[in-house]
Structure formats: C-alpha cells, structure tokens
Short mmCIF file of C-alpha atoms in Angstrom, two decimals:
data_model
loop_
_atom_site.label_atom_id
_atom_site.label_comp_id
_atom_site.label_asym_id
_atom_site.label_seq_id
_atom_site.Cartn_x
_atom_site.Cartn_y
_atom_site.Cartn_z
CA UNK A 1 12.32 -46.10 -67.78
CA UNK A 2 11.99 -47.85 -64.22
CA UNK A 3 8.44 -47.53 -62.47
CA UNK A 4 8.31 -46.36 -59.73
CA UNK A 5 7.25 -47.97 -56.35
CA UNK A 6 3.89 -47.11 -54.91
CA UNK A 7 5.18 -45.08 -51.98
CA UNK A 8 7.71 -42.38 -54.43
CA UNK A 9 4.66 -41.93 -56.73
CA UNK A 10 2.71 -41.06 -53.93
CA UNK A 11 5.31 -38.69 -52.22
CA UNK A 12 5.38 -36.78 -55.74
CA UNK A 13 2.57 -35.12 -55.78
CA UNK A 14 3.16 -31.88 -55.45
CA UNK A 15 2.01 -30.24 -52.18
CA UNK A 16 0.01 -27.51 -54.62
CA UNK A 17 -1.92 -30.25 -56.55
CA UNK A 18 -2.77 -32.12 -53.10
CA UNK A 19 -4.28 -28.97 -51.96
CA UNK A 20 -6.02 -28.18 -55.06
CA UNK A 21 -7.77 -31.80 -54.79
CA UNK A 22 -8.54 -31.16 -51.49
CA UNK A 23 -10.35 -28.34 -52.50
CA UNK A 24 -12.18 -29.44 -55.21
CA UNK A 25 -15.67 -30.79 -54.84
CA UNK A 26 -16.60 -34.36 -56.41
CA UNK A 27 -19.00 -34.01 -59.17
CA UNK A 28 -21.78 -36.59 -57.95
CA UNK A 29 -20.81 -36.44 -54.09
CA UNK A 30 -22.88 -39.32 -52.43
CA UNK A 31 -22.79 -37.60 -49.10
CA UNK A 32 -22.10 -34.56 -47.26
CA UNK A 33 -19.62 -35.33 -44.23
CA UNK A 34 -20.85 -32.52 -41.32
CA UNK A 35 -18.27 -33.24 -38.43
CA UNK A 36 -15.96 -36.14 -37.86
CA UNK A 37 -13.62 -36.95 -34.77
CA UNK A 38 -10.31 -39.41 -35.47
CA UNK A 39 -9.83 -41.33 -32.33
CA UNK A 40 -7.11 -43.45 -31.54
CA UNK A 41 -8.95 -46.92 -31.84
CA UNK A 42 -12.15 -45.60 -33.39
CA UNK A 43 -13.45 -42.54 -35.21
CA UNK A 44 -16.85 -40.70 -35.26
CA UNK A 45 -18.25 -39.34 -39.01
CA UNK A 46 -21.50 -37.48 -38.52
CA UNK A 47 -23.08 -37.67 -42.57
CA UNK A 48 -25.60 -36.55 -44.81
CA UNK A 49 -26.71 -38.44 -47.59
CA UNK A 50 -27.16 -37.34 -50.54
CA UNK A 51 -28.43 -40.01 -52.93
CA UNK A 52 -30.20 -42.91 -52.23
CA UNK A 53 -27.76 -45.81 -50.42
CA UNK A 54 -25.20 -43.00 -50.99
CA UNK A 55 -24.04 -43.58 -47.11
CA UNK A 56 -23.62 -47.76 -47.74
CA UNK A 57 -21.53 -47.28 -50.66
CA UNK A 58 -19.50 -44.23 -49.82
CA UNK A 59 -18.62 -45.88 -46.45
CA UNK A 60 -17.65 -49.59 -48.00
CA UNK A 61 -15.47 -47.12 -50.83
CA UNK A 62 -13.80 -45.44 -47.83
CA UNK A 63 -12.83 -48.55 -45.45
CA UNK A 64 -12.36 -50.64 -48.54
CA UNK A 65 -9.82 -47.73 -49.93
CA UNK A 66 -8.22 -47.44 -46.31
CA UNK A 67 -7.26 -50.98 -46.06
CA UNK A 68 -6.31 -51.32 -49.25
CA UNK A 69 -3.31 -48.39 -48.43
CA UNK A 70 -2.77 -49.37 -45.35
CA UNK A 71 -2.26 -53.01 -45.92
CA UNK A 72 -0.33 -52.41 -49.22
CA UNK A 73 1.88 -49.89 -47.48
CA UNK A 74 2.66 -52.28 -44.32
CA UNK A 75 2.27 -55.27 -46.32
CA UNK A 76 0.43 -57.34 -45.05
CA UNK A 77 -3.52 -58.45 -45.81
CA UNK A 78 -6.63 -59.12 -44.32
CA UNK A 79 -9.59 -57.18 -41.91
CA UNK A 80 -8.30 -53.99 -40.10
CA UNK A 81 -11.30 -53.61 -38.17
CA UNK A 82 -13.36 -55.09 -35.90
CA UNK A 83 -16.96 -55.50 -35.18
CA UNK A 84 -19.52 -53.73 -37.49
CA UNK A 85 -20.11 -49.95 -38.48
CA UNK A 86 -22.59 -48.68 -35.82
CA UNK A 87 -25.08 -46.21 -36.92
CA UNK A 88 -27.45 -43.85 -35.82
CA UNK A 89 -30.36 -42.49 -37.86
CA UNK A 90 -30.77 -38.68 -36.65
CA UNK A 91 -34.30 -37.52 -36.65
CA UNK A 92 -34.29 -33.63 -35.89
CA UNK A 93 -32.36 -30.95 -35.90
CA UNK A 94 -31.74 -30.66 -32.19
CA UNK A 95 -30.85 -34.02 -31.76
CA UNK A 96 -28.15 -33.32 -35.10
CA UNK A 97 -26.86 -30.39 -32.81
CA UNK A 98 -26.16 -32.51 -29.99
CA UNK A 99 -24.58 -35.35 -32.00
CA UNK A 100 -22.15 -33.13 -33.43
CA UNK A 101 -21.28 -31.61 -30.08
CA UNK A 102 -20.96 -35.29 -28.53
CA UNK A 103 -18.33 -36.37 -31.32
CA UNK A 104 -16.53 -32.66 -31.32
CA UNK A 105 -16.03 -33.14 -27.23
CA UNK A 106 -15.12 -36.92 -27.62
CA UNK A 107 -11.50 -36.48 -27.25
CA UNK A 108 -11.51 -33.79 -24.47
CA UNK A 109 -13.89 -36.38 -22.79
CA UNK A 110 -11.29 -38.82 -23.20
CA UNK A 111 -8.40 -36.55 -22.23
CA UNK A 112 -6.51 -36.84 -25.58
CA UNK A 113 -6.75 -32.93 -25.47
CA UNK A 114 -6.67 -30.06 -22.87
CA UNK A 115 -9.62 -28.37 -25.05
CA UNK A 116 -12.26 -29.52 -27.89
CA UNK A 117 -10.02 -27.99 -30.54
CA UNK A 118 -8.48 -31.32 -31.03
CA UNK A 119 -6.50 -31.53 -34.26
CA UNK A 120 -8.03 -34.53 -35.89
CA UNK A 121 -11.46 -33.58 -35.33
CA UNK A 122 -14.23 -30.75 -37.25
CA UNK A 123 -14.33 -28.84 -34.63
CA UNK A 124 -11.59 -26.50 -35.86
CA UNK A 125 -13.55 -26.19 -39.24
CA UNK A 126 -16.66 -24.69 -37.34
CA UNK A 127 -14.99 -22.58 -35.00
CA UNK A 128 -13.04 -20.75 -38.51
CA UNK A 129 -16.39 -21.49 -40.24
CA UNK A 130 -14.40 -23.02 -42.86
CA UNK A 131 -15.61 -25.57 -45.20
CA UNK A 132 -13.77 -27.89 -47.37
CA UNK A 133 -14.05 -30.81 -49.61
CA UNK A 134 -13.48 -33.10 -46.35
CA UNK A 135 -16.18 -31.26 -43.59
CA UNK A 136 -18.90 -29.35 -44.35
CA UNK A 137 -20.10 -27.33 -41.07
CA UNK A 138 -22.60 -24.79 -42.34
CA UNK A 139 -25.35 -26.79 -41.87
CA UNK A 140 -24.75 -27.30 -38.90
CA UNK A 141 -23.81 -23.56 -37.79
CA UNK A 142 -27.03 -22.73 -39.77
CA UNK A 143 -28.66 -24.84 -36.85
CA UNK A 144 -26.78 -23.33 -33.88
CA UNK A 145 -27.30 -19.71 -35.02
CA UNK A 146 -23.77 -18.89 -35.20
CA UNK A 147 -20.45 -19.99 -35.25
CA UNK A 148 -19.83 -18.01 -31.59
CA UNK A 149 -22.93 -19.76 -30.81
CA UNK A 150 -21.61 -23.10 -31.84
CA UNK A 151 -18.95 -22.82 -29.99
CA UNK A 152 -20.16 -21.53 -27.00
CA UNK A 153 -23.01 -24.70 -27.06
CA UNK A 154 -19.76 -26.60 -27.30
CA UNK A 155 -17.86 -25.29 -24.32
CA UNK A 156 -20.74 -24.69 -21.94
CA UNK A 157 -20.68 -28.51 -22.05
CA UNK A 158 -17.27 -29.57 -22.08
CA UNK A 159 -16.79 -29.44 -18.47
CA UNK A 160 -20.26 -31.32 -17.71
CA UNK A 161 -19.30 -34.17 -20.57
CA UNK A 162 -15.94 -35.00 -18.74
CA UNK A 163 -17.79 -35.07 -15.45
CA UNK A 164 -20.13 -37.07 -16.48
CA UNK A 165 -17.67 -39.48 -18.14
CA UNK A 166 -15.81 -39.68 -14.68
CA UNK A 167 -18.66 -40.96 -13.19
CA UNK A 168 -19.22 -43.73 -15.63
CA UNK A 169 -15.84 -44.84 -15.28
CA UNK A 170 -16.15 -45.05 -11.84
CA UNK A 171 -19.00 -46.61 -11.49
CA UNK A 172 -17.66 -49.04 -13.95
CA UNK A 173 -14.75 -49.78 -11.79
CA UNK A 174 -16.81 -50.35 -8.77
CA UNK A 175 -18.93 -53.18 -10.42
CA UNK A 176 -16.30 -55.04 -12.51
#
C-alpha cells in the first residue's frame, strides 16, 4: 500500500472526529486560553496558567507546531515571525476585564469588521456563553456579572475605542 502525502491524511479526518477533538479537554492542560483575537499580521491570546512555566512551554509548542505546518505545507523553512512574544502580566480582575475587551474590539478598532463579533476572535464564544476546548470565557463572564453584561461593557466602548484610535492615527500622521 502507497502512503499517503501529508496533506490527504490530513483532509481524512472525518469532520465528526475533528469536532469530537475539538471538544475534548487535554488531560494535563498547561493553560486556560480566556479570549483570543486573529489579526491579519498579529494575534492577541489573553491566558491563564495553569502549571508552573505552563505559559513558556505551551506557547513555544504552539508557534513551534504552527511553523512546522505551515512551512511543511508551503514548503519552505525558516522563522515565520518577527520580533519577540510581548507579554503582559495582569494583576486584577478589573484590569483582566479590560484586557479582554481591548483584544475583543481590536478588529472593529481596526475596521476589519462593522461590529466586535468578528469571526476569528472570542468574542462570539462570550456573547453564546459557550465554552470549548479552544476559549474558555466563564471566567471572565463570572467577572463581568453576565454575559448581557459582558457584552454591553463591550459595546458601550466600541464607539469610544475607534475614536480614540482615529486620533492616534492622526496625530501620528501629523508628526511623521
């Protein structure tokens, strides 16, 4: 029997059995991801660690794993990205509850969507309260109150956020 290239073994697994992963909970998770935004040139994960170093080693597994795909599948090798993981230690709750509404508004901010329900981001997970192997938002909602009150902390800022970003651009522009 002929193996199979990498790309037909992956596009066998049944849509059932992807779903069913997805589903499924690791055993030892390292870290608890609580809202994440993909961008189209960066991307925002807001996590909580579990274990000790869990956030080091579950990051380096992830970009590690990406580029591994990604170059395999457009084969090529090397880096794909650039510059250092930034990171920010969160200290209280409040400050949590912000964070997450900063990355959920990114791409309204940035005018990649008409409203924060942008479909590569959390935010669609806490407005249906619905958590997942990938994003776990009840934390979070535990924070706000509610989910209605979630979302309403959202969208009472929206407007303000892509103000405020207007103004930084233009101020920008003025003294380049």
């Amino acid at each position: 029997q002929e193996s199979q290239p990498a790309s037909d073994l992956t596009t066998a697994i049944k849509q059932d059995d992807f779903d069913a992963q997805m589903q499924a909970e690791p055993a030892l998770p390292l870290v608890e991801l609580l809202a994440y935004c993909l961008m189209p040139n960066h991307f925002h994960l807001v996590v909580r660690q579990l274990v000790d170093g869990g956030i080091t080693l579950w990051i380096k597994r992830a970009m590690n794993s990406y580029t591994r795909g990604y170059n395999t599948r457009h084969k090529r090798v090397g880096p794909l990205y650039q510059g250092i993981v930034q990171s920010v230690l969160v200290e209280s709750d409040e400050q949590l509850l912000h964070l997450t509404r900063y990355v959920h508004l990114n791409p309204f901010v940035a005018k990649l969507s008409e409203t924060p329900l942008y479909q590569w981001s959390s935010f669609q997970a806490y407005v249906q309260q619905q958590s997942s192997r990938v994003c776990h938002p009840d934390f979070v909602l535990n924070l706000a109150g509610s989910t209605d009150q979630y979302q309403a902390f959202v969208q009472d800022y929206a407007g303000f956020a892509q103000s405020l970003a207007a103004i930084k651009q233009h101020i920008a522009f003025e003294y380049d």
